[in-house]
mmCIF file of C-alpha atoms in Angstrom:
data_model
loop_
_atom_site.group_PDB
_atom_site.id
_atom_site.type_symbol
_atom_site.label_atom_id
_atom_site.label_comp_id
_atom_site.label_asym_id
_atom_site.label_seq_id
_atom_site.Cartn_x
_atom_site.Cartn_y
_atom_site.Cartn_z
ATOM 1 C CA UNK B 30 0.223 -50.059 6.822
ATOM 2 C CA UNK B 31 2.374 -46.971 6.517
ATOM 3 C CA UNK B 32 4.561 -47.821 9.511
ATOM 4 C CA UNK B 33 5.532 -50.695 11.761
ATOM 5 C CA UNK B 34 7.354 -50.082 15.039
ATOM 6 C CA UNK B 35 7.429 -53.686 16.280
ATOM 7 C CA UNK B 36 10.237 -55.482 14.433
ATOM 8 C CA UNK B 37 12.706 -58.038 15.778
ATOM 9 C CA UNK B 38 16.028 -59.383 14.520
ATOM 10 C CA UNK B 39 17.782 -62.724 14.709
ATOM 11 C CA UNK B 40 19.790 -61.452 17.688
ATOM 12 C CA UNK B 41 16.934 -62.369 20.037
ATOM 13 C CA UNK B 42 17.396 -66.021 18.961
ATOM 14 C CA UNK B 43 13.744 -66.642 18.152
ATOM 15 C CA UNK B 44 13.530 -64.471 15.020
ATOM 16 C CA UNK B 45 15.046 -65.305 11.641
ATOM 17 C CA UNK B 46 16.439 -63.471 8.623
ATOM 18 C CA UNK B 47 18.977 -60.705 8.162
ATOM 19 C CA UNK B 48 18.318 -57.049 8.938
ATOM 20 C CA UNK B 49 18.324 -56.061 5.261
ATOM 21 C CA UNK B 50 15.523 -58.528 4.478
ATOM 22 C CA UNK B 51 13.242 -56.831 6.987
ATOM 23 C CA UNK B 52 13.912 -53.448 5.401
ATOM 24 C CA UNK B 53 13.382 -54.714 1.848
ATOM 25 C CA UNK B 54 10.063 -56.363 2.727
ATOM 26 C CA UNK B 55 8.841 -53.184 4.419
ATOM 27 C CA UNK B 56 9.784 -51.145 1.341
ATOM 28 C CA UNK B 57 8.077 -53.689 -0.904
ATOM 29 C CA UNK B 58 4.788 -53.324 0.982
ATOM 30 C CA UNK B 59 4.860 -49.527 0.710
ATOM 31 C CA UNK B 60 5.739 -48.693 4.315
ATOM 32 C CA UNK B 61 7.218 -45.264 4.931
ATOM 33 C CA UNK B 62 8.548 -46.018 8.432
ATOM 34 C CA UNK B 63 10.153 -49.139 9.885
ATOM 35 C CA UNK B 64 11.029 -49.220 13.564
ATOM 36 C CA UNK B 65 13.288 -51.968 14.863
ATOM 37 C CA UNK B 66 12.488 -52.914 18.446
ATOM 38 C CA UNK B 67 14.333 -56.112 19.239
ATOM 39 C CA UNK B 68 14.157 -57.584 22.738
ATOM 40 C CA UNK B 69 16.348 -55.349 24.873
ATOM 41 C CA UNK B 70 19.226 -56.888 26.830
ATOM 42 C CA UNK B 71 19.284 -56.777 30.603
ATOM 43 C CA UNK B 72 22.206 -56.793 32.999
ATOM 44 C CA UNK B 73 21.190 -59.537 35.420
ATOM 45 C CA UNK B 74 22.846 -59.210 38.868
ATOM 46 C CA UNK B 75 23.561 -62.947 39.099
ATOM 47 C CA UNK B 76 25.042 -63.234 35.594
ATOM 48 C CA UNK B 77 21.985 -65.038 34.182
ATOM 49 C CA UNK B 78 21.913 -65.173 30.361
ATOM 50 C CA UNK B 79 18.459 -64.990 28.764
ATOM 51 C CA UNK B 80 17.686 -67.184 25.785
ATOM 52 C CA UNK B 81 15.031 -64.852 24.369
ATOM 53 C CA UNK B 82 16.733 -61.476 23.989
ATOM 54 C CA UNK B 83 19.902 -60.028 22.522
ATOM 55 C CA UNK B 84 23.065 -59.969 24.610
ATOM 56 C CA UNK B 85 24.666 -56.722 25.771
ATOM 57 C CA UNK B 86 27.659 -57.619 23.609
ATOM 58 C CA UNK B 87 25.439 -57.459 20.500
ATOM 59 C CA UNK B 88 24.431 -53.825 20.944
ATOM 60 C CA UNK B 89 27.308 -52.422 18.869
ATOM 61 C CA UNK B 90 26.450 -54.705 15.944
ATOM 62 C CA UNK B 91 22.728 -53.913 16.209
ATOM 63 C CA UNK B 92 23.256 -50.167 15.951
ATOM 64 C CA UNK B 93 26.010 -50.415 13.323
ATOM 65 C CA UNK B 94 23.915 -52.625 11.029
ATOM 66 C CA UNK B 95 20.719 -50.601 11.331
ATOM 67 C CA UNK B 96 22.496 -47.252 11.049
ATOM 68 C CA UNK B 97 24.107 -48.415 7.801
ATOM 69 C CA UNK B 98 20.704 -49.541 6.467
ATOM 70 C CA UNK B 99 19.155 -46.262 7.595
ATOM 71 C CA UNK B 100 21.631 -44.371 5.411
ATOM 72 C CA UNK B 101 21.416 -46.777 2.481
ATOM 73 C CA UNK B 102 17.598 -46.736 2.291
ATOM 74 C CA UNK B 103 17.037 -43.102 3.316
ATOM 75 C CA UNK B 104 15.298 -42.315 0.009
ATOM 76 C CA UNK B 105 12.958 -45.326 0.334
ATOM 77 C CA UNK B 106 11.982 -45.571 4.000
ATOM 78 C CA UNK B 107 12.661 -43.969 7.390
ATOM 79 C CA UNK B 108 14.267 -46.379 9.853
ATOM 80 C CA UNK B 109 14.149 -45.889 13.626
ATOM 81 C CA UNK B 110 16.201 -47.940 16.097
ATOM 82 C CA UNK B 111 14.665 -48.915 19.412
ATOM 83 C CA UNK B 112 13.853 -51.769 21.749
ATOM 84 C CA UNK B 113 10.983 -53.755 23.200
ATOM 85 C CA UNK B 114 11.480 -54.215 26.910
ATOM 86 C CA UNK B 115 9.717 -55.167 30.084
ATOM 87 C CA UNK B 116 9.385 -52.502 32.729
ATOM 88 C CA UNK B 117 11.003 -54.102 35.793
ATOM 89 C CA UNK B 118 11.891 -51.366 38.312
ATOM 90 C CA UNK B 119 14.829 -53.080 40.020
ATOM 91 C CA UNK B 120 16.636 -53.549 36.691
ATOM 92 C CA UNK B 121 15.973 -50.130 35.157
ATOM 93 C CA UNK B 122 19.052 -48.364 36.513
ATOM 94 C CA UNK B 123 21.441 -50.943 35.045
ATOM 95 C CA UNK B 124 19.542 -50.989 31.731
ATOM 96 C CA UNK B 125 19.674 -47.195 31.495
ATOM 97 C CA UNK B 126 23.441 -47.259 32.095
ATOM 98 C CA UNK B 127 23.849 -49.964 29.437
ATOM 99 C CA UNK B 128 21.996 -47.946 26.786
ATOM 100 C CA UNK B 129 23.228 -44.480 27.765
ATOM 101 C CA UNK B 130 25.815 -44.169 24.980
ATOM 102 C CA UNK B 131 23.600 -45.517 22.175
ATOM 103 C CA UNK B 132 21.312 -43.412 19.944
ATOM 104 C CA UNK B 133 18.035 -45.087 20.981
ATOM 105 C CA UNK B 134 15.104 -43.551 19.084
ATOM 106 C CA UNK B 135 12.287 -45.125 21.108
ATOM 107 C CA UNK B 136 11.232 -47.915 23.466
ATOM 108 C CA UNK B 137 8.048 -49.980 23.681
ATOM 109 C CA UNK B 138 6.878 -51.988 26.685
ATOM 110 C CA UNK B 139 6.398 -55.706 26.199
ATOM 111 C CA UNK B 140 5.637 -56.986 29.708
ATOM 112 C CA UNK B 141 6.421 -60.665 29.126
ATOM 113 C CA UNK B 142 7.515 -60.990 32.762
ATOM 114 C CA UNK B 143 6.621 -59.085 35.912
ATOM 115 C CA UNK B 144 9.803 -60.184 37.669
ATOM 116 C CA UNK B 145 13.279 -60.603 36.301
ATOM 117 C CA UNK B 146 14.240 -63.789 34.542
ATOM 118 C CA UNK B 147 14.495 -66.597 35.475
ATOM 119 C CA UNK B 148 12.317 -65.887 38.532
ATOM 120 C CA UNK B 149 9.260 -64.538 36.766
ATOM 121 C CA UNK B 150 6.805 -66.630 34.765
ATOM 122 C CA UNK B 151 5.754 -65.700 31.235
ATOM 123 C CA UNK B 152 2.616 -63.559 31.388
ATOM 124 C CA UNK B 153 1.150 -65.288 28.326
ATOM 125 C CA UNK B 154 0.580 -68.470 30.359
ATOM 126 C CA UNK B 155 -3.024 -68.960 31.452
ATOM 127 C CA UNK B 156 -3.638 -67.811 35.027
ATOM 128 C CA UNK B 157 -6.493 -67.179 37.455
ATOM 129 C CA UNK B 158 -4.279 -65.208 39.861
ATOM 130 C CA UNK B 159 -5.934 -61.819 40.523
ATOM 131 C CA UNK B 160 -2.832 -60.419 42.228
ATOM 132 C CA UNK B 161 -0.551 -61.346 39.323
ATOM 133 C CA UNK B 162 -2.889 -59.658 36.833
ATOM 134 C CA UNK B 163 -3.008 -56.545 39.017
ATOM 135 C CA UNK B 164 0.799 -56.491 39.143
ATOM 136 C CA UNK B 165 1.012 -56.805 35.357
ATOM 137 C CA UNK B 166 -1.377 -53.886 34.855
ATOM 138 C CA UNK B 167 0.305 -51.769 37.535
ATOM 139 C CA UNK B 168 3.772 -52.281 36.039
ATOM 140 C CA UNK B 169 2.505 -51.352 32.564
ATOM 141 C CA UNK B 170 0.931 -48.189 33.988
ATOM 142 C CA UNK B 171 4.038 -47.321 36.009
ATOM 143 C CA UNK B 172 6.151 -47.778 32.887
ATOM 144 C CA UNK B 173 3.830 -45.592 30.801
ATOM 145 C CA UNK B 174 3.968 -42.862 33.420
ATOM 146 C CA UNK B 175 7.780 -42.711 33.277
ATOM 147 C CA UNK B 176 7.458 -41.218 29.779
ATOM 148 C CA UNK B 177 10.135 -43.611 28.505
ATOM 149 C CA UNK B 178 7.904 -45.620 26.194
ATOM 150 C CA UNK B 179 6.042 -44.904 22.956
ATOM 151 C CA UNK B 180 3.388 -47.580 23.420
ATOM 152 C CA UNK B 181 2.624 -50.982 24.961
ATOM 153 C CA UNK B 182 3.185 -54.035 22.779
ATOM 154 C CA UNK B 183 0.404 -56.639 22.940
ATOM 155 C CA UNK B 184 -1.227 -55.049 26.028
ATOM 156 C CA UNK B 185 -3.637 -58.001 26.150
ATOM 157 C CA UNK B 186 -0.784 -60.530 26.503
ATOM 158 C CA UNK B 187 -1.749 -61.454 30.070
ATOM 159 C CA UNK B 188 -3.843 -64.601 29.646
ATOM 160 C CA UNK B 189 -6.294 -64.205 32.526
ATOM 161 C CA UNK B 190 -8.836 -67.000 32.993
ATOM 162 C CA UNK B 191 -10.319 -65.814 36.277
ATOM 163 C CA UNK B 192 -13.240 -63.532 37.100
ATOM 164 C CA UNK B 193 -14.608 -61.488 34.190
ATOM 165 C CA UNK B 194 -15.259 -58.598 36.591
ATOM 166 C CA UNK B 195 -11.606 -58.589 37.680
ATOM 167 C CA UNK B 196 -10.462 -58.728 34.042
ATOM 168 C CA UNK B 197 -12.656 -55.777 33.124
ATOM 169 C CA UNK B 198 -11.582 -53.721 36.135
ATOM 170 C CA UNK B 199 -7.877 -54.220 35.549
ATOM 171 C CA UNK B 200 -7.799 -53.814 31.776
ATOM 172 C CA UNK B 201 -10.041 -50.759 32.029
ATOM 173 C CA UNK B 202 -7.331 -49.248 34.235
ATOM 174 C CA UNK B 203 -4.775 -49.899 31.505
ATOM 175 C CA UNK B 204 -6.943 -48.625 28.662
ATOM 176 C CA UNK B 205 -7.743 -45.429 30.557
ATOM 177 C CA UNK B 206 -4.058 -44.844 31.224
ATOM 178 C CA UNK B 207 -3.232 -45.369 27.543
ATOM 179 C CA UNK B 208 -5.939 -42.905 26.555
ATOM 180 C CA UNK B 209 -4.732 -40.320 29.074
ATOM 181 C CA UNK B 210 -1.228 -40.558 27.594
ATOM 182 C CA UNK B 211 -2.505 -40.537 24.014
ATOM 183 C CA UNK B 212 -1.091 -44.019 23.326
ATOM 184 C CA UNK B 213 -2.837 -46.441 20.982
ATOM 185 C CA UNK B 214 -3.608 -50.044 21.889
ATOM 186 C CA UNK B 215 -1.672 -52.483 19.740
ATOM 187 C CA UNK B 216 -3.441 -55.002 17.527
ATOM 188 C CA UNK B 217 -0.723 -57.624 17.375
ATOM 189 C CA UNK B 218 -0.377 -59.186 13.936
ATOM 190 C CA UNK B 219 1.783 -62.099 15.139
ATOM 191 C CA UNK B 220 -0.813 -63.089 17.725
ATOM 192 C CA UNK B 221 -3.518 -62.956 15.049
ATOM 193 C CA UNK B 222 -1.479 -65.036 12.562
ATOM 194 C CA UNK B 223 -0.625 -67.696 15.136
ATOM 195 C CA UNK B 224 -4.152 -67.918 16.583
ATOM 196 C CA UNK B 225 -2.949 -66.907 20.043
ATOM 197 C CA UNK B 226 -5.199 -65.583 22.822
ATOM 198 C CA UNK B 227 -4.431 -62.055 21.641
ATOM 199 C CA UNK B 228 -5.642 -59.849 20.039
ATOM 200 C CA UNK B 229 -8.413 -60.449 22.557
ATOM 201 C CA UNK B 230 -12.040 -59.636 21.772
ATOM 202 C CA UNK B 231 -12.851 -58.908 25.415
ATOM 203 C CA UNK B 232 -9.878 -56.560 25.689
ATOM 204 C CA UNK B 233 -10.821 -54.729 22.487
ATOM 205 C CA UNK B 234 -14.390 -54.314 23.754
ATOM 206 C CA UNK B 235 -12.960 -52.518 26.789
ATOM 207 C CA UNK B 236 -10.768 -50.358 24.530
ATOM 208 C CA UNK B 237 -13.860 -49.503 22.476
ATOM 209 C CA UNK B 238 -15.767 -48.522 25.616
ATOM 210 C CA UNK B 239 -12.883 -46.351 26.860
ATOM 211 C CA UNK B 240 -12.448 -44.747 23.444
ATOM 212 C CA UNK B 241 -8.903 -45.797 22.617
ATOM 213 C CA UNK B 242 -7.159 -45.536 19.273
ATOM 214 C CA UNK B 243 -5.232 -48.474 17.817
ATOM 215 C CA UNK B 244 -1.996 -49.259 16.019
ATOM 216 C CA UNK B 245 -1.142 -52.445 14.157
ATOM 217 C CA UNK B 246 2.130 -53.982 15.296
ATOM 218 C CA UNK B 247 3.554 -56.698 13.074
ATOM 219 C CA UNK B 248 5.707 -58.118 15.894
ATOM 220 C CA UNK B 249 7.827 -59.300 12.977
ATOM 221 C CA UNK B 250 10.055 -62.298 13.680
ATOM 222 C CA UNK B 251 10.252 -63.181 9.964
ATOM 223 C CA UNK B 252 11.001 -60.644 7.198
ATOM 224 C CA UNK B 253 8.135 -61.706 4.918
ATOM 225 C CA UNK B 254 5.572 -60.701 7.550
ATOM 226 C CA UNK B 255 6.313 -57.079 6.651
ATOM 227 C CA UNK B 256 5.029 -57.542 3.116
ATOM 228 C CA UNK B 257 1.956 -59.632 3.971
ATOM 229 C CA UNK B 258 -0.642 -56.989 3.187
ATOM 230 C CA UNK B 259 -3.528 -59.488 3.390
ATOM 231 C CA UNK B 260 -2.918 -60.079 7.100
ATOM 232 C CA UNK B 261 -2.418 -56.367 7.671
ATOM 233 C CA UNK B 262 -5.831 -55.713 6.126
ATOM 234 C CA UNK B 263 -7.429 -58.311 8.409
ATOM 235 C CA UNK B 264 -5.925 -56.564 11.434
ATOM 236 C CA UNK B 265 -7.237 -53.243 10.133
ATOM 237 C CA UNK B 266 -10.720 -54.776 9.977
ATOM 238 C CA UNK B 267 -10.392 -55.838 13.624
ATOM 239 C CA UNK B 268 -9.820 -52.175 14.508
ATOM 240 C CA UNK B 269 -12.859 -51.219 12.429
ATOM 241 C CA UNK B 270 -14.985 -53.859 14.157
ATOM 242 C CA UNK B 271 -14.343 -52.220 17.533
ATOM 243 C CA UNK B 272 -14.470 -48.621 16.218
ATOM 244 C CA UNK B 273 -10.822 -47.998 17.105
ATOM 245 C CA UNK B 274 -9.306 -45.240 14.925
ATOM 246 C CA UNK B 275 -6.005 -46.411 13.419
ATOM 247 C CA UNK B 276 -2.874 -44.414 14.206
ATOM 248 C CA UNK B 277 -0.440 -44.526 11.278
ATOM 249 C CA UNK B 278 2.588 -42.919 12.930
ATOM 250 C CA UNK B 279 3.749 -42.603 16.524
ATOM 251 C CA UNK B 280 4.434 -39.050 17.662
ATOM 252 C CA UNK B 281 8.025 -38.049 17.049
ATOM 253 C CA UNK B 282 8.566 -41.121 14.858
ATOM 254 C CA UNK B 283 7.071 -39.903 11.595
ATOM 255 C CA UNK B 284 8.625 -40.360 8.122
ATOM 256 C CA UNK B 285 11.589 -38.132 7.269
ATOM 257 C CA UNK B 286 11.243 -38.615 3.488
#
């Protein structure tokens, strides 16, 4: 892998290690670009505090730490600073205000919820609800069409156990939208390592049929993942299996070396 744009930090409270360790492991594996995309904070109207994303009060430290590392390692690797976030329309205005004064390089969609916490259920839970799947796909598409996001993290996260015809119809919608916007589908390395329901063979068959490209996203929650070239190679072979051309760099987020 020449680049990884899906990297978390300990601020989200379910990743470990210091920021520098992530950078050093990426350099060790020969990456030329490392994008940090920790779980973006929300401003919840009722004061709810999420246990799975950084707090608004941690934004200054996030940007200060990564900006310092960006300067320190500028001759070794290009570092971009971004976020992974759900697209939840009713919260977007407050999120945009929160981030307005920060130098955000990019955003990726990770639609873990289709409604704000703590109301919404995690989309990785198994479900046979056609309407919930349709909402997940529609929100991903609506988010893509805003132009705010560089790609969709683990697009096959929704764990649908209902009708195969419904699954194919809905995920074909998503794959076609990704293709129209020249966005790759992500082959999620964390999901592969943990034996999760994604990367999904049935999703990748749809992506193959639609003619999508692919990008490997480490979804790194541990620094050493970024230097595990054996697992990266296995993910590359998954892309080969489904004839999905690998995208090395996202547009506008190429190496500056």
